[in-house]
Amino acid sequence: MKIPIELINYLKKTTHIAVLTGAGISAESGLKTFRDAQDGHWAKYRPEDLATPEAFTRDPKLVWDWYAMRRNKVTEATPNAGHFALVELESLIPNFTLITQNVDGYHRQAGSKNVLELHGNIQKVKCYDGCGVVESWNTGDTPPHCPKCNAYLRPDVVWFGESLPLDTITAAHKAALEAQAFFSIGTSGLVEPAASLAHTARQNGAIVIEINLDPTPLTPHVDFALHGKSGEILPQLVKELIK
Ligand code: OAD
């Protein structure tokens, strides 16, 4: 893929960049994207039916086991060239914010610093009763109990029907408002409020760049649509930038 020279020239003068990533950036690590079919025992469930407070209330063990399986996949795999290219991009840009919908924690693991995890982190658990306890994954009972109030512990992720952490979404909006360039990478752009960040950035003067295998609902509104694998396009883009 040839990266347009106008894009490289623009980025070379840019001081504020915001990046939004979705499951597609971790696909080349071997993790399934959110809307891919599940395999094995889990094929009969839709993620949308497991990632809810109602599902956890109904069958805590089922939901805990599903997250344990997903967490194992995350710990067995590693960040890929796309994650590492974003670490390098951060080092080149004075104000760089990486907003992710992914719960795998790979951006921080790769070395990115200014990361906003909109949907939480699958490596952590928190008290289901909201008594404030957050800790790393506990492999005891399924699910284990809160050490403070004895309620169930649950994955520290945002479920369907739950609000996003206010400080995180506020910081993401600020980054989108201030951005001179906004990247939407490996996301189908279907879920709010992440989906509208690109439009916020654009309305405030940013150019919008999409990196995705396929066109998405955002594609007609972007300045540059780069179709292909993020693990290939991002390293190439960074290489061109430092040339
Ligand atoms: P999706 O599974 O909806 O979309 C993944 C996107 O990545 C698709 O548009 C693919 O075309 C693209 N893609 C796949 N492989 C790629 C690659 N190697 N390089 C570039 N692009 C690639 O995942 P998300 O958009 O992340 O929320 O889904 C967003 C949210 O929807 C999830 O965080 C989840 C769900 O509701 C919650 O759980 C709260």
GROMACS .gro file of C-alpha atoms and ligand atoms in nm:
model
  282
    1MET     CA    1   0.000   0.000   0.000
    2LYS     CA    2   0.130   0.342  -0.098
    3ILE     CA    3   0.079   0.599   0.179
    4PRO     CA    4  -0.029   0.930   0.014
    5ILE     CA    5   0.254   1.186   0.028
    6GLU     CA    6   0.004   1.465   0.116
    7LEU     CA    7  -0.085   1.271   0.431
    8ILE     CA    8   0.280   1.227   0.530
    9ASN     CA    9   0.354   1.598   0.468
   10TYR     CA   10   0.053   1.699   0.679
   11LEU     CA   11   0.145   1.464   0.966
   12LYS     CA   12   0.501   1.599   0.971
   13LYS     CA   13   0.362   1.939   1.077
   14THR     CA   14   0.111   1.797   1.324
   15THR     CA   15   0.144   1.846   1.700
   16HIS     CA   16  -0.186   1.694   1.818
   17ILE     CA   17  -0.296   1.344   1.717
   18ALA     CA   18  -0.579   1.132   1.853
   19VAL     CA   19  -0.610   0.766   1.760
   20LEU     CA   20  -0.909   0.539   1.814
   21THR     CA   21  -0.848   0.166   1.789
   22GLY     CA   22  -1.082  -0.132   1.783
   23ALA     CA   23  -1.055  -0.509   1.776
   24GLY     CA   24  -0.904  -0.507   1.424
   25ILE     CA   25  -0.567  -0.384   1.551
   26SER     CA   26  -0.534  -0.698   1.765
   27ALA     CA   27  -0.652  -0.935   1.489
   28GLU     CA   28  -0.293  -0.988   1.371
   29SER     CA   29  -0.200  -1.096   1.724
   30GLY     CA   30  -0.442  -1.383   1.669
   31LEU     CA   31  -0.732  -1.246   1.876
   32LYS     CA   32  -1.077  -1.266   1.723
   33THR     CA   33  -1.247  -0.935   1.651
   34PHE     CA   34  -1.560  -0.861   1.848
   35ARG     CA   35  -1.800  -0.941   1.568
   36ASP     CA   36  -1.618  -1.253   1.440
   37ALA     CA   37  -1.792  -1.584   1.504
   38GLN     CA   38  -1.682  -1.755   1.827
   39ASP     CA   39  -1.550  -2.110   1.821
   40GLY     CA   40  -1.597  -2.436   2.010
   41HIS     CA   41  -1.835  -2.446   2.306
   42TRP     CA   42  -1.887  -2.070   2.279
   43ALA     CA   43  -2.011  -2.075   1.918
   44LYS     CA   44  -2.370  -2.099   2.037
   45TYR     CA   45  -2.348  -1.770   2.226
   46ARG     CA   46  -2.334  -1.417   2.088
   47PRO     CA   47  -2.091  -1.185   2.269
   48GLU     CA   48  -2.377  -0.937   2.299
   49ASP     CA   49  -2.566  -1.196   2.509
   50LEU     CA   50  -2.277  -1.265   2.747
   51ALA     CA   51  -2.137  -0.916   2.800
   52THR     CA   52  -2.426  -0.779   3.005
   53PRO     CA   53  -2.507  -0.731   3.375
   54GLU     CA   54  -2.824  -0.939   3.318
   55ALA     CA   55  -2.622  -1.235   3.188
   56PHE     CA   56  -2.391  -1.215   3.492
   57THR     CA   57  -2.685  -1.200   3.733
   58ARG     CA   58  -2.850  -1.495   3.558
   59ASP     CA   59  -2.541  -1.715   3.529
   60PRO     CA   60  -2.226  -1.572   3.690
   61LYS     CA   61  -2.020  -1.884   3.623
   62LEU     CA   62  -2.102  -1.885   3.249
   63VAL     CA   63  -1.999  -1.522   3.207
   64TRP     CA   64  -1.689  -1.565   3.427
   65ASP     CA   65  -1.581  -1.873   3.225
   66TRP     CA   66  -1.626  -1.686   2.897
   67TYR     CA   67  -1.404  -1.403   3.019
   68ALA     CA   68  -1.151  -1.656   3.156
   69MET     CA   69  -1.130  -1.811   2.808
   70ARG     CA   70  -1.089  -1.468   2.643
   71ARG     CA   71  -0.834  -1.360   2.903
   72ASN     CA   72  -0.631  -1.679   2.838
   73LYS     CA   73  -0.622  -1.596   2.468
   74VAL     CA   74  -0.499  -1.246   2.552
   75THR     CA   75  -0.224  -1.371   2.785
   76GLU     CA   76  -0.112  -1.638   2.535
   77ALA     CA   77  -0.073  -1.386   2.250
   78THR     CA   78   0.131  -1.064   2.226
   79PRO     CA   79   0.101  -0.715   2.074
   80ASN     CA   80   0.184  -0.694   1.704
   81ALA     CA   81   0.358  -0.456   1.464
   82GLY     CA   82   0.055  -0.224   1.458
   83HIS     CA   83   0.067  -0.171   1.836
   84PHE     CA   84   0.443  -0.110   1.825
   85ALA     CA   85   0.413   0.139   1.538
   86LEU     CA   86   0.172   0.343   1.752
   87VAL     CA   87   0.433   0.349   2.032
   88GLU     CA   88   0.678   0.498   1.783
   89LEU     CA   89   0.420   0.746   1.654
   90GLU     CA   90   0.360   0.867   2.012
   91SER     CA   91   0.732   0.938   2.047
   92LEU     CA   92   0.721   1.165   1.739
   93ILE     CA   93   0.416   1.374   1.829
   94PRO     CA   94   0.410   1.622   2.122
   95ASN     CA   95   0.040   1.565   2.207
   96PHE     CA   96  -0.068   1.212   2.135
   97THR     CA   97  -0.373   1.033   2.277
   98LEU     CA   98  -0.452   0.671   2.210
   99ILE     CA   99  -0.818   0.587   2.272
  100THR     CA  100  -0.900   0.219   2.257
  101GLN     CA  101  -1.218   0.012   2.269
  102ASN     CA  102  -1.008  -0.299   2.324
  103VAL     CA  103  -0.994  -0.468   2.662
  104ASP     CA  104  -0.675  -0.668   2.591
  105GLY     CA  105  -0.436  -0.408   2.735
  106TYR     CA  106  -0.196  -0.458   2.441
  107HIS     CA  107  -0.133  -0.086   2.382
  108ARG     CA  108   0.016  -0.039   2.730
  109GLN     CA  109   0.191  -0.375   2.707
  110ALA     CA  110   0.355  -0.261   2.381
  111GLY     CA  111   0.473   0.061   2.549
  112SER     CA  112   0.213   0.326   2.462
  113LYS     CA  113   0.185   0.579   2.745
  114ASN     CA  114  -0.114   0.807   2.700
  115VAL     CA  115  -0.381   0.537   2.665
  116LEU     CA  116  -0.753   0.572   2.739
  117GLU     CA  117  -0.922   0.233   2.777
  118LEU     CA  118  -1.287   0.317   2.703
  119HIS     CA  119  -1.417  -0.035   2.766
  120GLY     CA  120  -1.192  -0.135   3.056
  121ASN     CA  121  -0.932  -0.409   3.084
  122ILE     CA  122  -0.986  -0.784   3.082
  123GLN     CA  123  -0.678  -0.841   3.300
  124LYS     CA  124  -0.851  -0.677   3.596
  125VAL     CA  125  -1.155  -0.758   3.807
  126LYS     CA  126  -1.375  -0.539   4.023
  127CYS     CA  127  -1.646  -0.580   4.283
  128TYR     CA  128  -1.989  -0.640   4.125
  129ASP     CA  129  -2.156  -0.444   4.405
  130GLY     CA  130  -1.940  -0.144   4.326
  131CYS     CA  131  -1.771  -0.122   4.667
  132GLY     CA  132  -1.465   0.011   4.485
  133VAL     CA  133  -1.236  -0.290   4.491
  134VAL     CA  134  -1.036  -0.330   4.167
  135GLU     CA  135  -0.762  -0.589   4.148
  136SER     CA  136  -0.581  -0.811   3.904
  137TRP     CA  137  -0.744  -1.132   3.783
  138ASN     CA  138  -0.802  -1.389   4.056
  139THR     CA  139  -0.804  -1.755   3.963
  140GLY     CA  140  -0.986  -1.882   4.274
  141ASP     CA  141  -1.358  -1.966   4.268
  142THR     CA  142  -1.563  -1.902   3.957
  143PRO     CA  143  -1.639  -1.621   4.012
  144PRO     CA  144  -1.432  -1.531   4.319
  145HIS     CA  145  -1.566  -1.309   4.597
  146CYS     CA  146  -1.477  -0.952   4.682
  147PRO     CA  147  -1.224  -0.944   4.969
  148LYS     CA  148  -1.402  -0.641   5.116
  149CYS     CA  149  -1.777  -0.708   5.093
  150ASN     CA  150  -1.797  -1.071   4.972
  151ALA     CA  151  -2.005  -0.989   4.661
  152TYR     CA  152  -1.893  -1.149   4.334
  153LEU     CA  153  -1.594  -1.009   4.154
  154ARG     CA  154  -1.651  -0.941   3.782
  155PRO     CA  155  -1.428  -0.849   3.488
  156ASP     CA  156  -1.333  -0.478   3.490
  157VAL     CA  157  -1.487  -0.417   3.149
  158VAL     CA  158  -1.782  -0.212   3.028
  159TRP     CA  159  -2.084  -0.428   2.950
  160PHE     CA  160  -2.370  -0.351   2.714
  161GLY     CA  161  -2.613  -0.122   2.888
  162GLU     CA  162  -2.346   0.023   3.120
  163SER     CA  163  -2.199   0.372   3.107
  164LEU     CA  164  -1.841   0.439   3.011
  165PRO     CA  165  -1.612   0.579   3.282
  166LEU     CA  166  -1.685   0.952   3.276
  167ASP     CA  167  -1.327   1.075   3.321
  168THR     CA  168  -1.210   0.850   3.034
  169ILE     CA  169  -1.477   0.955   2.786
  170THR     CA  170  -1.428   1.322   2.883
  171ALA     CA  171  -1.054   1.292   2.814
  172ALA     CA  172  -1.126   1.116   2.482
  173HIS     CA  173  -1.358   1.398   2.373
  174LYS     CA  174  -1.098   1.658   2.466
  175ALA     CA  175  -0.835   1.474   2.261
  176ALA     CA  176  -1.074   1.455   1.963
  177LEU     CA  177  -1.154   1.828   1.992
  178GLU     CA  178  -0.786   1.925   2.000
  179ALA     CA  179  -0.667   1.682   1.732
  180GLN     CA  180  -0.524   1.803   1.403
  181ALA     CA  181  -0.532   1.445   1.278
  182PHE     CA  182  -0.766   1.169   1.398
  183PHE     CA  183  -0.702   0.804   1.313
  184SER     CA  184  -0.976   0.538   1.327
  185ILE     CA  185  -0.804   0.201   1.317
  186GLY     CA  186  -0.952  -0.150   1.304
  187THR     CA  187  -1.295  -0.054   1.428
  188SER     CA  188  -1.631  -0.110   1.264
  189GLY     CA  189  -1.741   0.223   1.412
  190LEU     CA  190  -2.077   0.089   1.521
  191VAL     CA  191  -2.067   0.157   1.894
  192GLU     CA  192  -2.123   0.496   2.057
  193PRO     CA  193  -1.976   0.713   2.189
  194ALA     CA  194  -1.651   0.593   2.035
  195ALA     CA  195  -1.808   0.604   1.690
  196SER     CA  196  -1.880   0.978   1.701
  197LEU     CA  197  -1.529   1.082   1.812
  198ALA     CA  198  -1.409   1.093   1.450
  199HIS     CA  199  -1.696   1.328   1.358
  200THR     CA  200  -1.621   1.550   1.658
  201ALA     CA  201  -1.258   1.575   1.548
  202ARG     CA  202  -1.353   1.648   1.189
  203GLN     CA  203  -1.602   1.921   1.282
  204ASN     CA  204  -1.321   2.087   1.476
  205GLY     CA  205  -1.078   2.091   1.187
  206ALA     CA  206  -0.894   1.759   1.208
  207ILE     CA  207  -0.826   1.545   0.908
  208VAL     CA  208  -0.958   1.191   0.957
  209ILE     CA  209  -0.766   0.884   0.848
  210GLU     CA  210  -0.919   0.538   0.853
  211ILE     CA  211  -0.713   0.218   0.852
  212ASN     CA  212  -0.928  -0.091   0.807
  213LEU     CA  213  -0.942  -0.409   0.602
  214ASP     CA  214  -1.280  -0.302   0.465
  215PRO     CA  215  -1.492   0.010   0.423
  216THR     CA  216  -1.704   0.105   0.727
  217PRO     CA  217  -1.988   0.355   0.789
  218LEU     CA  218  -1.715   0.613   0.860
  219THR     CA  219  -1.539   0.569   0.524
  220PRO     CA  220  -1.747   0.823   0.325
  221HIS     CA  221  -1.655   1.090   0.583
  222VAL     CA  222  -1.277   1.043   0.599
  223ASP     CA  223  -0.999   1.233   0.425
  224PHE     CA  224  -0.782   0.925   0.377
  225ALA     CA  225  -0.909   0.565   0.373
  226LEU     CA  226  -0.620   0.320   0.386
  227HIS     CA  227  -0.753  -0.030   0.325
  228GLY     CA  228  -0.536  -0.317   0.446
  229LYS     CA  229  -0.390  -0.463   0.763
  230SER     CA  230  -0.304  -0.218   1.038
  231GLY     CA  231   0.002  -0.430   1.125
  232GLU     CA  232   0.139  -0.352   0.780
  233ILE     CA  233   0.010   0.001   0.712
  234LEU     CA  234   0.108   0.156   1.048
  235PRO     CA  235   0.476   0.053   1.042
  236GLN     CA  236   0.499   0.179   0.682
  237LEU     CA  237   0.338   0.512   0.778
  238VAL     CA  238   0.583   0.562   1.066
  239LYS     CA  239   0.877   0.471   0.840
  240GLU     CA  240   0.768   0.737   0.589
  241LEU     CA  241   0.726   0.992   0.868
  242ILE     CA  242   1.081   0.958   0.999
  243LYS     CA  243   1.239   0.944   0.652
  244OAD     P1  244  -1.551  -0.514   1.542
  244OAD     O1  245  -1.533  -0.663   1.551
  244OAD     O2  246  -1.689  -0.459   1.532
  244OAD     O3  247  -1.473  -0.458   1.415
  244OAD     C1  248  -1.341  -0.491   1.385
  244OAD     C2  249  -1.300  -0.411   1.263
  244OAD     O4  250  -1.162  -0.438   1.239
  244OAD     C3  251  -1.375  -0.447   1.136
  244OAD     O5  252  -1.417  -0.326   1.074
  244OAD     C4  253  -1.270  -0.519   1.050
  244OAD     O6  254  -1.285  -0.491   0.911
  244OAD     C5  255  -1.141  -0.457   1.101
  244OAD     N1  256  -1.020  -0.540   1.089
  244OAD     C6  257  -1.007  -0.674   1.107
  244OAD     N2  258  -0.880  -0.714   1.094
  244OAD     C7  259  -0.807  -0.602   1.067
  244OAD     C8  260  -0.668  -0.576   1.044
  244OAD     N3  261  -0.577  -0.673   1.047
  244OAD     N4  262  -0.631  -0.448   1.019
  244OAD     C9  263  -0.723  -0.348   1.015
  244OAD     N5  264  -0.855  -0.366   1.037
  244OAD    C10  265  -0.898  -0.490   1.063
  244OAD     O7  266  -1.473  -0.453   1.666
  244OAD     P2  267  -1.480  -0.307   1.730
  244OAD     O8  268  -1.507  -0.203   1.628
  244OAD     O9  269  -1.360  -0.294   1.816
  244OAD    O10  270  -1.783  -0.307   2.299
  244OAD    O11  271  -1.605  -0.319   1.823
  244OAD    C11  272  -1.631  -0.208   1.906
  244OAD    C12  273  -1.703  -0.248   2.029
  244OAD    O12  274  -1.822  -0.319   1.991
  244OAD    C13  275  -1.631  -0.347   2.118
  244OAD    O13  276  -1.535  -0.285   2.201
  244OAD    C14  277  -1.745  -0.402   2.198
  244OAD    C15  278  -1.858  -0.408   2.094
  244OAD    O14  279  -1.978  -0.360   2.135
  244OAD    C16  280  -1.809  -0.353   2.423
  244OAD    O15  281  -1.791  -0.468   2.456
  244OAD    C17  282  -1.860  -0.250   2.519
   0.00000   0.00000   0.00000
